[in-house]
XYZ file of C-alpha atoms in Angstrom:
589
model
C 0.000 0.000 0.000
C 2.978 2.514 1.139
C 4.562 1.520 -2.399
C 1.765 2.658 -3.793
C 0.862 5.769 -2.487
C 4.749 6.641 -2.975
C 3.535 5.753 -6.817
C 0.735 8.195 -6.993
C 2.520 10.644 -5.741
C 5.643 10.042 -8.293
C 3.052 11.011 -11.049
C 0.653 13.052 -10.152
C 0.889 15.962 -12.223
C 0.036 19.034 -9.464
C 1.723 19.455 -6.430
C -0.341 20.467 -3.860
C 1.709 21.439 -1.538
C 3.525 23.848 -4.277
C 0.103 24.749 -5.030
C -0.645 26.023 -1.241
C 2.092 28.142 -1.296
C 0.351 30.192 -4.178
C -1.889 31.762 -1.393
C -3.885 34.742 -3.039
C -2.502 34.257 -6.191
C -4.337 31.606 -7.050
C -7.237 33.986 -8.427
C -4.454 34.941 -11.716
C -4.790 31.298 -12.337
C -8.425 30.991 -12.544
C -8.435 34.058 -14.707
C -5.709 33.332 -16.914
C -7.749 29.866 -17.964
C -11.209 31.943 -17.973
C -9.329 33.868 -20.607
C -8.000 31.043 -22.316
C -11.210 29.301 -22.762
C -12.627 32.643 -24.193
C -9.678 32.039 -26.406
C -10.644 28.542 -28.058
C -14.271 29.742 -27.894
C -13.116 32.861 -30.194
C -10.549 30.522 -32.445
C -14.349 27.754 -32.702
C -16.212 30.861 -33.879
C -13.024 31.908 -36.499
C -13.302 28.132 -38.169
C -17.187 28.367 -38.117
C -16.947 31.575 -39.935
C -14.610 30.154 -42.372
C -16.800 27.308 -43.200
C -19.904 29.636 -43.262
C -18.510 31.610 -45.385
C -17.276 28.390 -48.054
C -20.674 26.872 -48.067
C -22.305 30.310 -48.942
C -19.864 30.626 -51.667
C -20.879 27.178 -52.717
C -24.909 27.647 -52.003
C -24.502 31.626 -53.877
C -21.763 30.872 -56.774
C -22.630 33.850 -58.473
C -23.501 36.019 -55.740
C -22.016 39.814 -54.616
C -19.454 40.459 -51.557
C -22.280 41.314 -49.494
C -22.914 37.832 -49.197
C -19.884 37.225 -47.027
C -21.043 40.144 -45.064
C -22.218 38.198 -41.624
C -19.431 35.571 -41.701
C -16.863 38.153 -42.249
C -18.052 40.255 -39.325
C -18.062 37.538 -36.827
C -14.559 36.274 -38.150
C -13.567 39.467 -37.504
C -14.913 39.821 -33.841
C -13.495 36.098 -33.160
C -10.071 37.391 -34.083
C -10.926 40.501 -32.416
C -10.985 38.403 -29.010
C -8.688 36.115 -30.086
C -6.099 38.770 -30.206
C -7.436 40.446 -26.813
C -7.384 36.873 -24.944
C -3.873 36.505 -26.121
C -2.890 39.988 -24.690
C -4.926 39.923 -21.383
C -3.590 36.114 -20.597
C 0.564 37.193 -21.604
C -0.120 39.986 -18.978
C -1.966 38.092 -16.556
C 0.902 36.085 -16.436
C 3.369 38.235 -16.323
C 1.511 39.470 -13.167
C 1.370 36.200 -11.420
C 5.156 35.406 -12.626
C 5.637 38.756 -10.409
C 3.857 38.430 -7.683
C 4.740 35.217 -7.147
C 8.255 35.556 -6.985
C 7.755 38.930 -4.454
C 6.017 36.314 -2.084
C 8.078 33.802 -2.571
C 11.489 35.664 -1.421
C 9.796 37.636 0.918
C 8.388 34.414 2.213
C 11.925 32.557 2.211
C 13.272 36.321 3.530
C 10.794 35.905 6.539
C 11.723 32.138 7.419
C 15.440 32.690 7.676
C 14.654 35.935 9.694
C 12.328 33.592 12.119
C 14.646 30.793 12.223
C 17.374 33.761 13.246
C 20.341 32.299 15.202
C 19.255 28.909 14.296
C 21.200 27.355 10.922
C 19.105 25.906 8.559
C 19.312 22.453 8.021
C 21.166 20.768 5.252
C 21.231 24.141 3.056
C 24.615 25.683 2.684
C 25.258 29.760 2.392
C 25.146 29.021 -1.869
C 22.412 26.866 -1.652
C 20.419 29.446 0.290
C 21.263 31.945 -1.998
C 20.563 29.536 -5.323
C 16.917 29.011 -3.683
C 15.959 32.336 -3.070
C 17.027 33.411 -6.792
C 17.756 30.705 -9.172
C 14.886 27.902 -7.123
C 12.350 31.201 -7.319
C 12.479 31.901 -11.213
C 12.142 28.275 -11.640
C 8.957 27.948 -9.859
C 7.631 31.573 -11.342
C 7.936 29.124 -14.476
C 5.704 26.329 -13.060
C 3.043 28.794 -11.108
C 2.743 31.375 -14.280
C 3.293 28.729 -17.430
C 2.653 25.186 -16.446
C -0.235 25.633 -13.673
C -2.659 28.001 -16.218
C -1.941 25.789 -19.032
C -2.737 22.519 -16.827
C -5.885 23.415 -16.143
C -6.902 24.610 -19.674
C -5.674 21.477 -20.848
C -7.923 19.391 -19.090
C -10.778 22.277 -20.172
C -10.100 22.500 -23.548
C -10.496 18.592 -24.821
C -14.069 18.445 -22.969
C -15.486 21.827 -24.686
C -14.752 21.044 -27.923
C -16.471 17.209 -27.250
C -19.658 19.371 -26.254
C -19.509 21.508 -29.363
C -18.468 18.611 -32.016
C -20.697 16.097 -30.587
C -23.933 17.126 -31.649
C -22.234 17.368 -35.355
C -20.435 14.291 -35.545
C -20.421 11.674 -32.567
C -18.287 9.317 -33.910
C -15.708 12.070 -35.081
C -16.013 13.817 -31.490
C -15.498 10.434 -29.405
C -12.422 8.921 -31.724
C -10.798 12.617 -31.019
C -11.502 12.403 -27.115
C -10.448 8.715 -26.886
C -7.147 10.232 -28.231
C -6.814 12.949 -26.257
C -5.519 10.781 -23.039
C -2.673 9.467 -24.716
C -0.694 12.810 -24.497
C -0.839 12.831 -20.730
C -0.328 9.248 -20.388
C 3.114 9.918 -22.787
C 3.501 12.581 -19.883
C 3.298 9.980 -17.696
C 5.804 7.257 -19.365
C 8.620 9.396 -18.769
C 7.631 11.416 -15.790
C 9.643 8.964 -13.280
C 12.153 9.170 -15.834
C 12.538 13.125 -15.438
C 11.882 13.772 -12.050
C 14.857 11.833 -11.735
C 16.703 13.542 -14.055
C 15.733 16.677 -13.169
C 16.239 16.074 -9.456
C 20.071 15.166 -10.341
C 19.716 18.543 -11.954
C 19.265 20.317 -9.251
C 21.585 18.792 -6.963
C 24.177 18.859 -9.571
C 23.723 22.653 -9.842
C 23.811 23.634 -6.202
C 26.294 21.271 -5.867
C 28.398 23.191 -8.549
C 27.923 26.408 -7.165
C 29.160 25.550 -3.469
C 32.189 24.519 -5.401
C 32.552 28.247 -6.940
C 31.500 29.655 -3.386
C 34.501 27.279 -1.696
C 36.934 27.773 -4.321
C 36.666 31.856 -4.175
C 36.648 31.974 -0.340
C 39.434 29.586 0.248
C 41.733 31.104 -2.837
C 44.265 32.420 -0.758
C 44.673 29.008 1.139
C 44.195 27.205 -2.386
C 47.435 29.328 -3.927
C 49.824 28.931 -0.216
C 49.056 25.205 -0.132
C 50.031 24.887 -4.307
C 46.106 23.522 -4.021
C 44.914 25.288 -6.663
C 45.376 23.634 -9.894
C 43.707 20.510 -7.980
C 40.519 22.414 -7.464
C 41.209 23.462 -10.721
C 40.445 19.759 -12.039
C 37.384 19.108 -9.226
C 35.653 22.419 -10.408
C 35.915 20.962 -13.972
C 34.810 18.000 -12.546
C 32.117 19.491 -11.374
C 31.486 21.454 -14.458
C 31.805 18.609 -16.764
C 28.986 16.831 -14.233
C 26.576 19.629 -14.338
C 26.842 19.166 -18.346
C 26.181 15.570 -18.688
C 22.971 16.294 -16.850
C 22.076 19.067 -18.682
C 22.395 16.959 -21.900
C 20.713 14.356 -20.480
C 17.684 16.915 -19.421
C 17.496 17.625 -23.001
C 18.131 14.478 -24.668
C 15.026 13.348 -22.458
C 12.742 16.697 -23.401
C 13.678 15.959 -27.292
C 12.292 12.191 -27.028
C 9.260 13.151 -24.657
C 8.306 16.032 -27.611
C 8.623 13.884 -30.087
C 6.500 10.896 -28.523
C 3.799 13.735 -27.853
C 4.313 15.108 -31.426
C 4.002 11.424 -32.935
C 0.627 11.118 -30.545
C -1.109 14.944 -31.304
C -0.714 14.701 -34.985
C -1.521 10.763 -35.017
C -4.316 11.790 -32.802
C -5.688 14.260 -35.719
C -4.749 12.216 -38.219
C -7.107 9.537 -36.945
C -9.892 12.111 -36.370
C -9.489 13.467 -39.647
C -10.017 9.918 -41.066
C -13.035 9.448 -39.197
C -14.411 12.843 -40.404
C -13.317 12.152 -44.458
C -15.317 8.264 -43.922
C -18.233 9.891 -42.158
C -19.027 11.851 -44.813
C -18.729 8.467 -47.591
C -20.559 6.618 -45.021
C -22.554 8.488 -42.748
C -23.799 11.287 -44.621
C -22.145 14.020 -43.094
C -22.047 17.265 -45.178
C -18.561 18.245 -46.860
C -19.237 21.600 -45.026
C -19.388 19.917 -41.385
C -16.460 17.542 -42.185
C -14.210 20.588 -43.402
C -15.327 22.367 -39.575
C -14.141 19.285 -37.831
C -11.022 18.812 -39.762
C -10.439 21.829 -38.725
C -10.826 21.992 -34.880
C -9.255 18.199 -34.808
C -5.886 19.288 -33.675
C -7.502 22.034 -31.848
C -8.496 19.092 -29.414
C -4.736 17.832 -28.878
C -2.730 21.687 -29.144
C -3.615 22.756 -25.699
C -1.808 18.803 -24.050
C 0.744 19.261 -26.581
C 1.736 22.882 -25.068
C 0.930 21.052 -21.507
C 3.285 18.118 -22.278
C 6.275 21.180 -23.538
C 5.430 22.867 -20.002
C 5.799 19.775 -17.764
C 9.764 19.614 -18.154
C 9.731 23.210 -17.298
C 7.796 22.577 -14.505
C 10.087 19.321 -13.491
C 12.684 21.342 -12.833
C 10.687 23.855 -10.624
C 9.124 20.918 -8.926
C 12.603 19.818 -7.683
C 13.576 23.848 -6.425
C 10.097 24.241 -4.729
C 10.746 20.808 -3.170
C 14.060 22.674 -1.854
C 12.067 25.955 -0.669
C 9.151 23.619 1.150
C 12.315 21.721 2.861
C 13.562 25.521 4.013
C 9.564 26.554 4.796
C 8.553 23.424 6.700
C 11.407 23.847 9.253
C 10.148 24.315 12.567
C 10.296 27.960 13.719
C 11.426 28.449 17.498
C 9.114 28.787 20.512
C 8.737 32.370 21.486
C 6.152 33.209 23.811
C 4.905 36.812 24.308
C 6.403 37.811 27.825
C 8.452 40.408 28.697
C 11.853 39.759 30.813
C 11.873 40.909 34.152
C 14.698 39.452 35.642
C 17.949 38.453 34.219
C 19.477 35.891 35.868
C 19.650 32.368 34.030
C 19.339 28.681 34.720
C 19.720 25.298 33.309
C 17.468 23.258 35.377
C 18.013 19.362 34.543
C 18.414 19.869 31.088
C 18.902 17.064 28.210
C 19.481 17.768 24.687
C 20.694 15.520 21.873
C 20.750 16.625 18.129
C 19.724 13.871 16.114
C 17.328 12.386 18.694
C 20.066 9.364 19.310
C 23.225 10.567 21.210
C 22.859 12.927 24.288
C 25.193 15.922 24.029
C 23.980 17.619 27.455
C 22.805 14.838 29.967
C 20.802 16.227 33.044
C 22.828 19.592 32.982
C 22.474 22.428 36.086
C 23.378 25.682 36.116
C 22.979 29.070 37.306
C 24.674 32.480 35.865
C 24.179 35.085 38.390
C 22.752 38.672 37.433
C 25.932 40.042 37.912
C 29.552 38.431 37.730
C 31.282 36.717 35.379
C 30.895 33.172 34.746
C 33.201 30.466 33.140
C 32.431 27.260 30.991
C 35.388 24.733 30.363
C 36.264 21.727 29.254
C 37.598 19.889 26.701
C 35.969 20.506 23.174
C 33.126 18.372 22.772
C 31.837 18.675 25.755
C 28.940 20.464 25.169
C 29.726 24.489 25.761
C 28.549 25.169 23.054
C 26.098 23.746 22.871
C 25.044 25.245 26.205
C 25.552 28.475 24.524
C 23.200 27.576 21.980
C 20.274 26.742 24.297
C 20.904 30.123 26.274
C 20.286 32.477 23.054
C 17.535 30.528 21.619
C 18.735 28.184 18.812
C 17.536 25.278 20.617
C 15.316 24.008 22.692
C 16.316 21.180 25.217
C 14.777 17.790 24.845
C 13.974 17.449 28.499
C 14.432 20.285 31.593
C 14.417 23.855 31.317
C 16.133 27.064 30.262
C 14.897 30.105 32.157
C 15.410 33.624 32.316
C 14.477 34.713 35.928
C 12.050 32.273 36.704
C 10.239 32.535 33.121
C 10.982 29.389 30.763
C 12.956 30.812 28.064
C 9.658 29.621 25.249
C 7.358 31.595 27.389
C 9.401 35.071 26.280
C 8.883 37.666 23.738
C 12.226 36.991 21.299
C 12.112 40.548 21.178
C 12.001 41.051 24.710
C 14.712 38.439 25.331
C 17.418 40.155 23.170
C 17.251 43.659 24.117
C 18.563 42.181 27.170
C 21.302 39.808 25.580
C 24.189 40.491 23.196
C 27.008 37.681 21.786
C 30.493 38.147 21.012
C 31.700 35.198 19.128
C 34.829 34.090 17.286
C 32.779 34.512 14.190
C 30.757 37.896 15.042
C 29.561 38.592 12.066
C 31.189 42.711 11.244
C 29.118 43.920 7.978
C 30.386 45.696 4.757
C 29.680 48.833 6.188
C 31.244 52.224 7.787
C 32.476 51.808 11.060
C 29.405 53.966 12.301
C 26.820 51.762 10.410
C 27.639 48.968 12.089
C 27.556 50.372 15.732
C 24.153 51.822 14.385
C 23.030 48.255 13.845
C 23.201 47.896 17.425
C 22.021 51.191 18.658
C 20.298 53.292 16.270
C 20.486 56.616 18.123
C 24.388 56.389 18.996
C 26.286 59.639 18.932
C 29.834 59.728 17.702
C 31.348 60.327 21.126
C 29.587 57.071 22.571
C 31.057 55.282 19.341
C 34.329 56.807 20.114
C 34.105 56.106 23.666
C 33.627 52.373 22.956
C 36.522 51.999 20.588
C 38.894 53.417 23.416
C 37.848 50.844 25.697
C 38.577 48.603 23.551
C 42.025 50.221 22.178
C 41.148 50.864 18.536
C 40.070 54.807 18.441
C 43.642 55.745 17.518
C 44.164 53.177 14.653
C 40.441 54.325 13.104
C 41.345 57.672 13.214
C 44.433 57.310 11.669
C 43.049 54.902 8.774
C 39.264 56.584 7.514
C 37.783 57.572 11.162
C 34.167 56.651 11.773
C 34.135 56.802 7.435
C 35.973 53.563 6.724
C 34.269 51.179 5.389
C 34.605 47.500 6.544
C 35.214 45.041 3.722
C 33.537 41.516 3.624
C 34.603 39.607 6.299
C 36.491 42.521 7.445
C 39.600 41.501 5.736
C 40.745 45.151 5.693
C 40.996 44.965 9.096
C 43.056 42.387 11.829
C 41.689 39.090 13.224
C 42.034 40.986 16.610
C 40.784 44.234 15.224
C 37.932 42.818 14.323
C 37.358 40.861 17.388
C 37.968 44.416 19.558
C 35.606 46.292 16.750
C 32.885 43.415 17.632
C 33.302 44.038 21.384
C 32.773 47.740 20.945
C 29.793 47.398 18.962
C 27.931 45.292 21.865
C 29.529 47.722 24.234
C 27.398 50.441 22.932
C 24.515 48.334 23.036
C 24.748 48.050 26.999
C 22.769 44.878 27.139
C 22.507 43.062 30.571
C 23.694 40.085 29.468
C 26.912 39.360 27.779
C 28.129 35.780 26.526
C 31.608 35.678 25.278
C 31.779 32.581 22.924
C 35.448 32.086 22.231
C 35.946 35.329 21.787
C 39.523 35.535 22.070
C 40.286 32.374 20.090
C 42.751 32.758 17.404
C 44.081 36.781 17.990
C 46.969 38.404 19.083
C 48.119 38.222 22.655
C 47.531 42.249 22.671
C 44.082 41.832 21.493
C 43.525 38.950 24.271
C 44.655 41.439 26.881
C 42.286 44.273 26.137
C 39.325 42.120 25.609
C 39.826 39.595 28.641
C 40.459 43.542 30.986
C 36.723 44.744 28.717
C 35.001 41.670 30.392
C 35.944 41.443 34.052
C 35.059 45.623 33.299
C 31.382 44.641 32.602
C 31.333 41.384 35.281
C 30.988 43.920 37.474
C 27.983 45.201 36.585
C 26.465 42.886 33.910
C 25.915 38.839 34.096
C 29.334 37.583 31.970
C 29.277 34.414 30.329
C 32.325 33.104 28.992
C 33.639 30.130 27.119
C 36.917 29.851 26.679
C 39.746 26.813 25.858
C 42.507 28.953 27.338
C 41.804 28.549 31.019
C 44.108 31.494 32.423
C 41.725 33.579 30.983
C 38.922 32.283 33.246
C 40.800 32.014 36.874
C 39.422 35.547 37.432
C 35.962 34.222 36.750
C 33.285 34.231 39.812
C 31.964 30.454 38.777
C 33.571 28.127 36.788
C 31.628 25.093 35.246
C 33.852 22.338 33.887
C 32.432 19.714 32.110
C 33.148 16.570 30.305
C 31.446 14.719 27.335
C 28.129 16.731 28.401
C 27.979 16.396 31.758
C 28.481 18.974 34.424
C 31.249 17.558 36.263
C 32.985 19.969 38.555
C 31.743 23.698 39.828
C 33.290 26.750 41.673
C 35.931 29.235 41.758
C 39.513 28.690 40.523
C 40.924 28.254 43.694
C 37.946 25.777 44.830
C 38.519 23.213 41.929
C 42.448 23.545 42.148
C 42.221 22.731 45.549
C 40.281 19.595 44.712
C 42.678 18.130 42.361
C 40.445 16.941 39.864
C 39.455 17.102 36.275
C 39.566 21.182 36.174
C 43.042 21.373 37.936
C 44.480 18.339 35.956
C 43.519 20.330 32.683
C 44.917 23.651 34.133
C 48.124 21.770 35.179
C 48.484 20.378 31.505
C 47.725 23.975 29.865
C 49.912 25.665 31.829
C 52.902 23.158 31.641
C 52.410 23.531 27.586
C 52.218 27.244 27.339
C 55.548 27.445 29.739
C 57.082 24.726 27.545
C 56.212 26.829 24.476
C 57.511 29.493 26.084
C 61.297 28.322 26.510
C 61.311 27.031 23.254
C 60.973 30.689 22.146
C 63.459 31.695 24.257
């Protein structure tokens, strides 16, 4: 039964979960067909005309112009509305191609903005970026070209049974029976090219995290001699990505041709039908002529179907992608305001995948005011903890609260006018210096901004390289891994939040940096609740509470001089540290 359903689903032709995320725009749809029915009813009313106007020519050999007057007059208005249809359904579209896509973004915009610190799963930075440009044309494709013309095609086949019928039934029903084969041709290689085009997709996001590694990593690419072996994978890639485009179109050129071989043999057959009804049957020359006509009128509309399913294939597989990005769970925010900052772990559990633990049955408190360590060997779930105390995660069992409040019951809003994070990765944008304290405080004056950056020993290097004016390149690689670490302190100093977790944030800079950043925070313990993480332990012996921990369990707790004194997991890892950095030391000497 499963196997089945999984069948079903393989070939149906309409998505509806793609078609959900149409919303309002749905009503373009239903007026694009409207239009396009008006459309064959016009193009029925063009052929009639013709034919009126042959068999008056027959009936009235000799007669004047004005013969032709009536038939002439409604060929005219048919192509009148013919042309208007035409018009009113390319614009239509175009409207739906547009509004579609503003939704779209803005609804892929507004996910990534909800899901805020939390990554999103399985999507790297260029396959976010190929799904909220690339992924969205492809489905403005399926919503404004393959959806209107579904609908009609289904439409279109029926009408002209009810209008053919009453002339010919036998003609009508051999050009209906036909009709199906088109979408069952659909059908035979459907499986075949969602495949294909699945591969496609992959293949293409795949190639462009290539070009987004290769560029970023250049530099290390060109020290390491690397270079001219990405060189080969990128063709690799390349060379991929065109074997699957060929195959995309090797497999559009047969399915065209198989519904080419079936629309014209279709028409063929119903043109037959019509020539023998007349020998047979009696029908007049006049009626056969009108259904000769139309015949292929019945199989044109699945025919341009058929041509728009491959497009739509392909924006099948990116709106699969954007549904994976939209179904994501959003995290818990409640609508209560923070009162009180002080925060706990209360007995909590958390595991990733559902399988392995990474916090077991983890306590802790981090006082309103003080500064407060976490240690440990990596792996052991800091992190982690981190992670849980901003918001990316909720914990599988136990709490995280924020003054008494469970940290789901808060306003997000609420939450992080009270918090700020300084990471090894802060994030410094392509902006002036004073944009990006803006960011954190609209309303901050130049002597605040100024103020900040002496704290943190920078004021006299900005104002001798661009001031408050110099702009920040990406990734701030105009400016010092410290530099940039000191820059990212100042920019939460300014925002004078109440909170303050330090998340490696003096990993991998200069030993000047390290200074003036490590003297910033015991500054602020004294006022505001300090959380830091840190590998290098001498940074934390001035530290009010120290949490060490080991493969996600809280294992030891208290000041430096407390867990020295007992000799166990904290002062064996101190004892190690500091026997390294001394042995480092002399070899420098």
């Amino acid at each position: 039964m499963l196997r089945r359903k999984q069948a079903i689903r393989e070939y149906r032709m309409i998505d509806k979960d793609l078609l959900r995320l149409l919303g309002g725009n749905k009503k373009y749809i239903a007026f694009c067909v409207g239009l396009m029915v008006l459309g064959l009813f016009a193009n029925v009313g063009i052929t009639a005309s013709l034919c009126w106007a042959i068999a008056l020519a027959v009936r009235y050999s000799g007669g004047g112009a004005g013969v032709f007057l009536a038939p002439a007059v409604c060929a005219c208005i048919g192509l009148a509305v013919r042309y208007a249809t035409t018009r009113l359904v390319g614009d239509l579209k175009d409207t739906l191609g547009r509004s579609v896509k503003k939704d779209l973004r803005e609804r892929v915009y507004n996910k990534i903005v909800r899901l805020g610190v939390r990554s999103t799963d399985d999507m790297s930075m260029a396959g976010l970026t190929q799904i909220a440009l690339e992924g969205v044309e492809q489905l403005d494709l399926y919503y404004s070209s393959y959806l209107p013309q579904f609908f009609y095609a289904m439409l279109a086949p029926l009408l002209l049974f009810a209008i053919t019928v009453g002339i010919s039934w036998r003609v009508a029903l051999v050009l209906l029976c036909c009709v199906p084969l088109i979408p069952l041709s659909i059908i035979a290689v459907s499986k075949w090219a969602k495949k294909i085009f699945a591969k496609y997709w992959g293949k293409y996001t795949s190639m462009g995290d290539s070009f987004l590694d290769s560029v970023q990593g250049l530099k290390e690419l060109k020290i390491f001699g690397a270079d001219a072996a990405q060189h080969r994978k990128m063709n690799e890639t390349s060379e991929e990505f065109r074997k699957i485009t060929m195959k995309v179109l090797v497999m559009q050129l047969a399915s065209t041709t198989i519904m080419d071989l079936v629309a014209y043999g279709g028409a063929g057959l119903g043109i037959a039908m019509a020539l023998l009804s007349v020998t047979r049957w009696g029908l007049s020359p006049i009626a056969a002529l009108f259904l000769i006509l139309v015949a292929v009128d019945f199989f044109l509309p699945l025919r341009a179907f058929g041509s728009a399913f491959h497009i739509a294939m392909n924006g099948v597989s990116a709106g699969q992608k954007i549904l994976s990005l939209l179904g994501q769970d959003d995290p818990v925010w409640g609508q209560e305001a923070v009162t009180d900052t002080e925060l706990k772990l209360e007995g909590v559990t958390f595991s990733y995948d559902g399988k392995r633990d990474v916090l077991e049955n983890v306590t802790m408190t981090f006082p309103r005011h003080g500064m407060t360590a976490l240690v440990g060997e990596s792996g052991c779930g800091k992190s982690t903890v981190v992670n849980l105390l901003f918001g990316a995660f909720r914990p599988n069992s136990g709490a995280v609260t924020v003054g008494g409040k469970k940290l789901e019951s808060l306003s997000r809003a609420s939450y992080y006018s009270h918090l700020a994070v300084v990471s090894y990765n802060t994030y410094i944008f392509n902006e002036t210096v004073r944009a990006n304290f803006r960011l954190a405080k609209p309303q901050v004056t130049d002597e605040e901004i100024c103020a900040a950056l002496e704290k943190v020993n920078l004021l006299t290097f900005l104002q001798e390289n661009g001031g408050l004016d110099k702009i920040i390149t990406e990734d701030a690689a105009n400016i010092s891994g410290g530099q940039k670490q000191r820059l990212a302190l100042a920019v939460s100093l300014v925002a004078d939040k109440d909170i303050y977790i330090f998340d490696e944030a003096t990993s991998n800079i200069d030993i000047e940096s390290e200074a003036v950043i490590m003297e910033n925070i015991r500054e602020l313990s004294k006022t505001k609740s300090v959380i830091v993480i840190s590998h290098r332990l001498a940074n934390v012996v001035p530290a009010d509470l120290i949490y060490y921990m080991e493969t996600g369990r809280l294992i030891e707790s208290g000041t430096h001089a407390a867990l020295m004194a007992q000799s166990g997991g904290y002062a064996r890892l101190y004892a190690t540290q500091k026997n390294l950095e001394e042995g480092y030391a002399e070899v420098l000497k």
